[in-house]
CSV table of C-alpha atoms and ligand atoms in Angstrom, one decimal:
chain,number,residue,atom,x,y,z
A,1,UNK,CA,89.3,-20.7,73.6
A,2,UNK,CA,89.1,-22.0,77.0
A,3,UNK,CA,90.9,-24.5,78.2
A,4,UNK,CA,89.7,-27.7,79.8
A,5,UNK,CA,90.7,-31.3,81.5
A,6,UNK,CA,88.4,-33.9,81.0
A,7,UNK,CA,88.4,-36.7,84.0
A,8,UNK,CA,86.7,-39.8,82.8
A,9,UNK,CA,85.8,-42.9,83.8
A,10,UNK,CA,85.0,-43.5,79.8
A,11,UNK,CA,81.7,-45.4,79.5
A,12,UNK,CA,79.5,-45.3,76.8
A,13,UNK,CA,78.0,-42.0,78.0
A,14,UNK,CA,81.7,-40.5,78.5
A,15,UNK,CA,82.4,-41.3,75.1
A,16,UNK,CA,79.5,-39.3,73.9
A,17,UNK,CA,80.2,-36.4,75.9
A,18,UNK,CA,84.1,-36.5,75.1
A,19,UNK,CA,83.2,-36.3,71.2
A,20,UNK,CA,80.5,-33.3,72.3
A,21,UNK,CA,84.1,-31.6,73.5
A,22,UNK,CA,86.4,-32.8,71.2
A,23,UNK,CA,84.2,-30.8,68.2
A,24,UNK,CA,83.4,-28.1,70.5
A,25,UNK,CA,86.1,-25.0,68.8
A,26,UNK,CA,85.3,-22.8,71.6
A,27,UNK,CA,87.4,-25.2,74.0
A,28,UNK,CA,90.7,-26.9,73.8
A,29,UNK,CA,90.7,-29.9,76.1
A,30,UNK,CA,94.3,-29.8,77.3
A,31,UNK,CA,94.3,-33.4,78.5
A,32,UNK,CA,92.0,-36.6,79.6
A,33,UNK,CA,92.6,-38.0,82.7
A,34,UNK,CA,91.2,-41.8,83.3
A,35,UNK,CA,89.9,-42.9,86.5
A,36,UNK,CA,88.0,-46.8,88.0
A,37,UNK,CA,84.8,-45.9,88.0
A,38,UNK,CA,82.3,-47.5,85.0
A,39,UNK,CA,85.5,-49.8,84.0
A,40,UNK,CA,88.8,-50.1,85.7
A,41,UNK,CA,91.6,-47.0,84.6
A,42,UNK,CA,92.9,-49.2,82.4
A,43,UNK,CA,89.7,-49.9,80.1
A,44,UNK,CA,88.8,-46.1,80.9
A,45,UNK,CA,91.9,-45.0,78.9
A,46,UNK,CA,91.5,-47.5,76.1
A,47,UNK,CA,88.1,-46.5,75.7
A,48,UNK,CA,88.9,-42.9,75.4
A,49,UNK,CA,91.7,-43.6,73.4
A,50,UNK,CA,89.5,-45.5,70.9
A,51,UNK,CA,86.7,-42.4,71.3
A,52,UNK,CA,89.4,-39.9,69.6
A,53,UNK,CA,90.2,-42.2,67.3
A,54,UNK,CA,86.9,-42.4,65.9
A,55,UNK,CA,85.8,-38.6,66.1
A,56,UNK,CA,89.3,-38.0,64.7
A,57,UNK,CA,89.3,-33.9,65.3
A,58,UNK,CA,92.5,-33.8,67.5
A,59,UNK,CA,94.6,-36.0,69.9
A,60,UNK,CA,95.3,-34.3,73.6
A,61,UNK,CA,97.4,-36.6,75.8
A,62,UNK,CA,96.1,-38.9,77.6
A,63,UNK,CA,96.8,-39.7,81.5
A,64,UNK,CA,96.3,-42.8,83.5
A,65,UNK,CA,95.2,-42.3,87.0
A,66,UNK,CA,93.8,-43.6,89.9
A,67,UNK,CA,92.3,-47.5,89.7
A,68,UNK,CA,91.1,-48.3,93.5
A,69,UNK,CA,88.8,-45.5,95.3
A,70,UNK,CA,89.7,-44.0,98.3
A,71,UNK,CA,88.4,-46.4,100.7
A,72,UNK,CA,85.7,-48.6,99.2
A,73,UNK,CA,86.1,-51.7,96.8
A,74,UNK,CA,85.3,-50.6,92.9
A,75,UNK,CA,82.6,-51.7,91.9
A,76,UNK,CA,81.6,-50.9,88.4
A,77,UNK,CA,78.6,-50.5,86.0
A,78,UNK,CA,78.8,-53.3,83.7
A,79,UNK,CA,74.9,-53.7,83.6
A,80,UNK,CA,74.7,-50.1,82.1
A,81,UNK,CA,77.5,-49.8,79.5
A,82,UNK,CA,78.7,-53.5,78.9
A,83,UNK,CA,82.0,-55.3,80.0
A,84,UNK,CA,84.2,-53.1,78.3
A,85,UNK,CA,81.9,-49.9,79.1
A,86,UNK,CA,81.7,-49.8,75.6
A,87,UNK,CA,78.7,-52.1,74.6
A,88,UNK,CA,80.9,-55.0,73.8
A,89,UNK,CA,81.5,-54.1,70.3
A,90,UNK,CA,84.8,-55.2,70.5
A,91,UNK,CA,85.9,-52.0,69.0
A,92,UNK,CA,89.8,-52.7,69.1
A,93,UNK,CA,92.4,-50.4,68.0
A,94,UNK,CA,95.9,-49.8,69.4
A,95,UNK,CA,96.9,-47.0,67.3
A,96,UNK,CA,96.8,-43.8,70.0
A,97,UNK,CA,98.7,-45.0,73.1
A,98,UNK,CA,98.4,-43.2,76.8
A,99,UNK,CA,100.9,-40.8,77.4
A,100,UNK,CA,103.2,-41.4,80.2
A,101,UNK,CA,102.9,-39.8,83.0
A,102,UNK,CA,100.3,-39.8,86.5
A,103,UNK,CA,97.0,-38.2,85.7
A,104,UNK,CA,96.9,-36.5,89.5
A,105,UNK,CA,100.8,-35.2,88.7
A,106,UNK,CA,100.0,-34.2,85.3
A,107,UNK,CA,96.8,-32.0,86.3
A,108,UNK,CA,98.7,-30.4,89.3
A,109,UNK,CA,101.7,-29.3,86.4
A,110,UNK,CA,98.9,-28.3,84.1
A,111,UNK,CA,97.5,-25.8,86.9
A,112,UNK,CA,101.2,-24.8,87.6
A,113,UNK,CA,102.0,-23.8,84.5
A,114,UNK,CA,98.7,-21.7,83.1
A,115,UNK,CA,97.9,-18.7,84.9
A,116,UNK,CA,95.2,-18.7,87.5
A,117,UNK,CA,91.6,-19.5,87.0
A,118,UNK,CA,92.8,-20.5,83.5
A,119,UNK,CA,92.0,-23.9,83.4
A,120,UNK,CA,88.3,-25.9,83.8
A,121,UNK,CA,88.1,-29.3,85.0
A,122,UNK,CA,85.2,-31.3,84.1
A,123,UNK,CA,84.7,-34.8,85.4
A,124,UNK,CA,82.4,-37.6,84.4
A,125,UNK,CA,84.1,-40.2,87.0
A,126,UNK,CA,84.2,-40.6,90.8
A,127,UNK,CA,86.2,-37.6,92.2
A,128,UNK,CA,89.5,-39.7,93.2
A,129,UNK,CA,91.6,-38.3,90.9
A,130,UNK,CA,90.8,-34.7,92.0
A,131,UNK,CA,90.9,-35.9,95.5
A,132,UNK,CA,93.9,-37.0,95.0
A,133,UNK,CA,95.2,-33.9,93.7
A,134,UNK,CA,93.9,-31.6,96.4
A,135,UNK,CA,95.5,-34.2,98.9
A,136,UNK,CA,98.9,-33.9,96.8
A,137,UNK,CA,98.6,-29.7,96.7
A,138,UNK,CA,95.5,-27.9,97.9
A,139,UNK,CA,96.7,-24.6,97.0
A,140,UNK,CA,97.5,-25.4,92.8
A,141,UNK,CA,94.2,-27.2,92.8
A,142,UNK,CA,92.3,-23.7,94.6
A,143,UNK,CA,94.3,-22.1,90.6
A,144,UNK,CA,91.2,-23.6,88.5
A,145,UNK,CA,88.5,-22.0,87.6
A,146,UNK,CA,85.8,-24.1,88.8
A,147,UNK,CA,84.8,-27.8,88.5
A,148,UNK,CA,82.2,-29.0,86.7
A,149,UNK,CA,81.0,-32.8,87.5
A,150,UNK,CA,78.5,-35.3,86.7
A,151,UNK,CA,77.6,-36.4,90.3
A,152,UNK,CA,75.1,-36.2,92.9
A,153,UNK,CA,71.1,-37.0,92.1
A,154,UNK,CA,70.8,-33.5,92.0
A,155,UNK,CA,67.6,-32.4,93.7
A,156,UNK,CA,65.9,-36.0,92.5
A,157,UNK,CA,66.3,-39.7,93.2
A,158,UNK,CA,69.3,-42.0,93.3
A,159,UNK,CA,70.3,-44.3,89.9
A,160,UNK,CA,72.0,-46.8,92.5
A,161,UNK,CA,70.4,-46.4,95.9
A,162,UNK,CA,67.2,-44.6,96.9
A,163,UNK,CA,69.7,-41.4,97.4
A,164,UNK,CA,72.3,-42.1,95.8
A,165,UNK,CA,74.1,-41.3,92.1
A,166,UNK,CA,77.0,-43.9,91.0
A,167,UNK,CA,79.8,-40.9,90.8
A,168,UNK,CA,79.3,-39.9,93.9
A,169,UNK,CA,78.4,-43.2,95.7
A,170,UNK,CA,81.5,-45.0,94.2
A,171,UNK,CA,84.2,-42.8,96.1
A,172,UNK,CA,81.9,-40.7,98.6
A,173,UNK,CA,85.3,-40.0,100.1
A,174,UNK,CA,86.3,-38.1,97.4
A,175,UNK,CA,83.7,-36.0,97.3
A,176,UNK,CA,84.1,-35.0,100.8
A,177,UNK,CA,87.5,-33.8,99.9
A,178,UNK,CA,86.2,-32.3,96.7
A,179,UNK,CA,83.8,-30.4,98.6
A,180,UNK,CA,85.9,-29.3,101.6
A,181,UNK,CA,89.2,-28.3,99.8
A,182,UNK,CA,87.8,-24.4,99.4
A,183,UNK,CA,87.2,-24.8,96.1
A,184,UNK,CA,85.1,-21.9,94.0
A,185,UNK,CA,82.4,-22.9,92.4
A,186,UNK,CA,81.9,-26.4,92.5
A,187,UNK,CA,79.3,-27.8,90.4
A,188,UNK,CA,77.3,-30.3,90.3
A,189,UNK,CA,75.2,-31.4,87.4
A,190,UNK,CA,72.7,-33.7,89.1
A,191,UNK,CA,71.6,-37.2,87.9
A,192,UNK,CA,67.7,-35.5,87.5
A,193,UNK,CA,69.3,-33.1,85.1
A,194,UNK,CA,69.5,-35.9,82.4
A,195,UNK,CA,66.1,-37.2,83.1
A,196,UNK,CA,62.3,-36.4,81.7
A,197,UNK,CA,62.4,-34.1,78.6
A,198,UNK,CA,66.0,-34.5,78.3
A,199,UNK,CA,66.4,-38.2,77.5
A,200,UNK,CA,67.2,-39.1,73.8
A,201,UNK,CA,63.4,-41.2,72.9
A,202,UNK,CA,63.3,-44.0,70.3
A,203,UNK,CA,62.9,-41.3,67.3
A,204,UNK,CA,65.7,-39.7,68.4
A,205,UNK,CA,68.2,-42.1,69.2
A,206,UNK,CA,67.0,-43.4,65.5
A,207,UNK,CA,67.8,-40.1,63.7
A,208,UNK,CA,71.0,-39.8,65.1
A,209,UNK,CA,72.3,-43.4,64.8
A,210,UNK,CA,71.2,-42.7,60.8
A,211,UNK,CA,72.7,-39.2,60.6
A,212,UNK,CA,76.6,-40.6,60.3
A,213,UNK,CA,79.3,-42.3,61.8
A,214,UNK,CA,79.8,-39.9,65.0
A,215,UNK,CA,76.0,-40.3,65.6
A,216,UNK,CA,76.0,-44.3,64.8
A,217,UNK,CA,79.1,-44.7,67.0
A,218,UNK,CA,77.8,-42.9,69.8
A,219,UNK,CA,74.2,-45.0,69.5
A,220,UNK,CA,75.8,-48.5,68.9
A,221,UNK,CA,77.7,-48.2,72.3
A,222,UNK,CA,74.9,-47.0,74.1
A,223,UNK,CA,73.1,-50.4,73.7
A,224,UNK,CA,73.1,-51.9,76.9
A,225,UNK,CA,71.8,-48.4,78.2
A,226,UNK,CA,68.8,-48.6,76.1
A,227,UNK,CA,68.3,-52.7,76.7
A,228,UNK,CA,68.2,-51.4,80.4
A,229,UNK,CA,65.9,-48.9,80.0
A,230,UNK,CA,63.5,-50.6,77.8
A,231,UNK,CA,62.8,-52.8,81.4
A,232,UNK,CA,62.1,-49.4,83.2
A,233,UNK,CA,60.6,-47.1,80.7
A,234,UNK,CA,58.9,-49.7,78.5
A,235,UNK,CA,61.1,-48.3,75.5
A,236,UNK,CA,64.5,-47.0,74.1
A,237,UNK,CA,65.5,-44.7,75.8
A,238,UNK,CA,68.6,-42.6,77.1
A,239,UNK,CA,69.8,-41.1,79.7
A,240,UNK,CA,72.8,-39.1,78.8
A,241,UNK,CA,74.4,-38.4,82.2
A,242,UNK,CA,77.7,-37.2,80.9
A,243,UNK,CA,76.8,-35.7,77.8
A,244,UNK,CA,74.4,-33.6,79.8
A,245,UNK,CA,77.0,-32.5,82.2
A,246,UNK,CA,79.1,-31.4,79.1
A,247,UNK,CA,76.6,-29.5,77.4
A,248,UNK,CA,76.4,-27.9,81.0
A,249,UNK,CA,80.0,-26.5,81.5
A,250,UNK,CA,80.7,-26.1,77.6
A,251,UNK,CA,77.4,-24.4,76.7
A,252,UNK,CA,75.9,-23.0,79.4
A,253,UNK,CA,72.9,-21.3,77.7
A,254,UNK,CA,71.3,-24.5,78.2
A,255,UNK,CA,71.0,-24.6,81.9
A,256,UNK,CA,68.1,-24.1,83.0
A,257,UNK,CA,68.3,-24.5,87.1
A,258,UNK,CA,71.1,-24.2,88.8
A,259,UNK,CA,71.2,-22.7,92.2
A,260,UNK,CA,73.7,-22.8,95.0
A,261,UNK,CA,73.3,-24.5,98.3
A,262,UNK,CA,75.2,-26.0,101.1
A,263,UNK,CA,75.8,-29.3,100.6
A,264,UNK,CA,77.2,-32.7,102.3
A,265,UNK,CA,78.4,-36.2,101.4
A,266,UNK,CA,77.5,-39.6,103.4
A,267,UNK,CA,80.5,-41.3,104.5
A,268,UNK,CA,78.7,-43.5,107.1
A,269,UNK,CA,78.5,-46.8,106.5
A,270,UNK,CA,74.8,-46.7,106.1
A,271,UNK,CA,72.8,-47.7,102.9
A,272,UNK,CA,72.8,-44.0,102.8
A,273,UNK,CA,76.5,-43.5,102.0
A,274,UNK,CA,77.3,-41.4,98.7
A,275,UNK,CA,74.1,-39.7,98.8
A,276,UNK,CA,74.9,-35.6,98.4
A,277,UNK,CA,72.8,-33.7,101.0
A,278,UNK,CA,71.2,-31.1,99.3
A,279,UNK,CA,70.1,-28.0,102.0
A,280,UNK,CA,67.6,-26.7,99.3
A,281,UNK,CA,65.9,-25.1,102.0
A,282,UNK,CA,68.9,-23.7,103.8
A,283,UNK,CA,67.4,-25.4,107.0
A,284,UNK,CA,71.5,-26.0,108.5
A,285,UNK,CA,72.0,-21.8,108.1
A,286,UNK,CA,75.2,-22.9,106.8
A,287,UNK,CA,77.1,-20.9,104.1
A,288,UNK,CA,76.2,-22.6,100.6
A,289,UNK,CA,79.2,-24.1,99.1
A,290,UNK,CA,78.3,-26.0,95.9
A,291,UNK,CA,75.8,-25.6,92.3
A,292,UNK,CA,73.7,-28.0,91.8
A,293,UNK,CA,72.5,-28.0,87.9
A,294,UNK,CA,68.9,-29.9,88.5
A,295,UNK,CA,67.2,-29.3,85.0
A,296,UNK,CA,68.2,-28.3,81.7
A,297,UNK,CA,66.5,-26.8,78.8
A,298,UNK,CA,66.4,-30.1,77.0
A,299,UNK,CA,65.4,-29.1,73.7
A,300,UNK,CA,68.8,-26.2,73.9
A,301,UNK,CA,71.2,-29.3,75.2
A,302,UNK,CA,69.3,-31.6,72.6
A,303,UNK,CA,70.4,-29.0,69.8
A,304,UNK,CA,74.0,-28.4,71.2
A,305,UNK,CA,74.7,-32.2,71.2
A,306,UNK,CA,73.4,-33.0,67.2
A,307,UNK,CA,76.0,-30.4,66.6
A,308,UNK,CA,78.8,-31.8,68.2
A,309,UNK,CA,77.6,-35.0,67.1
A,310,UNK,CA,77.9,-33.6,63.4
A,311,UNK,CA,74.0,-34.8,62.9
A,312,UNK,CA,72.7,-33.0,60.1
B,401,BDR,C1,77.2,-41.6,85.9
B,401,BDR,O1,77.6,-42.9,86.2
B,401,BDR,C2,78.0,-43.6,85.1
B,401,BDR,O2,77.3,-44.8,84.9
B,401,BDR,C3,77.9,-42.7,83.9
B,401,BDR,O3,79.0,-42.7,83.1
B,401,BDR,C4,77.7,-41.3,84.5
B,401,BDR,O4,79.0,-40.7,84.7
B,401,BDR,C5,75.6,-41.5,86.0
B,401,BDR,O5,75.3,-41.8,87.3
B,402,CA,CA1,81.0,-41.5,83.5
């Protein structure tokens, strides 16, 4: 089994992909970390909390970490997942309770403590939590095995500017550190990578709301998604962002591109900042440093997430 940290800023798309993990049996998620990112830390942890509740397969602590970025104000993504990320169900239950404990302390200890190149850390948030932790102790943090996050647009468009994805674009600082810390691989599953053949269309959103609770939960939060999408596609659809990352780093037989380049994050304080420079033609000559997963084979990730979903 290998062995995993999830980072999440849990919105309604984290919560899918954290159930996609939680009933994967080829990994063991060792711990969630929460981050501000679609909610603030706070509702990011709740909203995880209440996730395992509801897929129910088994309860890994759960870390509270950073709430303001690096340098710029949160902002959030209330538009896409609701006020409380989570569609505004009001799906309240206190029973699981954070663990105590700092999210960037507890991954550093986790590195520590497992032997090198042990440990994958997967992040659907902004990066200031693994920031954070390279600032704390670059050399534990150089001990994972790689990184695998939902960031960038990939090789494609921008879901909050032109050029810009929200992961990235929320703490751009972060991802400068992220990307400069020596790191081996980084990866990037890109914003495109969720797009075209791999959305979830009306007939399938449908059959998995009806196939069972796990694929009804996972729907019913994703409502204000699909309301927003219905204004730019003209019907339900959904992106899955984090799901699509997931499916990425836990079953990698559905990647379909994924090459590596050198890259570079906009810190200026242009309407360019948090876009990732992508040197796809290697026009710098510089030495690549970062993946960037820009397509998937959607019908393979389609597959993989029914299963973890538990849709028959
Ligand atoms: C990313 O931003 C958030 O809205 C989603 O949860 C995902 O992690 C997509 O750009
Ligand atoms: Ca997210």
């Amino acid at each position: 089994m290998r062995k995993i940290i999830i980072d999440t800023d849990c919105g309604s798309d984290d919560a899918v992909a954290i159930v996609m993990a939680l009933n994967d049996q080829n990994h063991e998620i060792l711990m969630f970390t929460g981050v501000s990112g679609n909610v603030r830390v706070d509702q990011a942890v709740f909203n995880t909390l209440t996730t395992m509740k509801v897929t129910g397969a088994y309860y890994p602590p759960v870390y509270r970490g950073c709430d303001e970025m690096l340098k710029r104000d949160w902002a959030g993504a209330h538009e896409e997942h609701g006020n409380d990320g989570m569609g505004d169900l009001d799906l309240v239950d206190y029973s699981l309770k954070a663990s105590e404990g700092d999210a960037v302390e507890k991954i550093l200890e986790a590195l520590r403590q497992h032997g090198d190149k042990e440990i994958d850390i997967i992040t659907l948030g902004p990066l200031t939590n693994i920031a954070k932790a390279i600032l704390t102790d670059p050399e534990t943090m150089k001990r994972v095995n790689r990184i695998v996050m939902m960031g960038s647009s990939g090789l494609g468009e921008g879901n909050v500017t032109p050029t810009a994805e929200f992961n990235i674009w929320q703490d751009a600082e972060a991802c400068k550190i992220v990307l400069e810390s020596g790191i081996d691989p980084l990866i990037f599953v890109g914003w495109d990578a969720c797009l075209a053949e791999a959305m979830l269309n009306p007939e399938e959103i449908r059959m998995i709301k009806e196939s069972g609770p796990l694929g009804k939960f996972s729907m019913d939060i994703n409502q204000p998604l699909m309301r927003l999408n219905r204004e730019r596609f003209g019907d339900d659809y959904l992106d899955m962002a984090d799901p699509a990352a997931m499916a990425a780093a836990l079953y990698p037989e559905c990647i379909e591109i994924c090459d590596k380049y050198y890259c570079e994050v906009d810190v200026s304080d242009r309407e360019t900042y948090g876009t990732l420079y992508v040197d796809s033609e290697n026009r710098s000559g510089k030495e690549a440093n970062a993946y960037i997963c820009s397509k998937l084979k959607a019908q393979l990730f389609k597959e993989y997430l029914y299963r973890q979903l538990k849709v028959k």
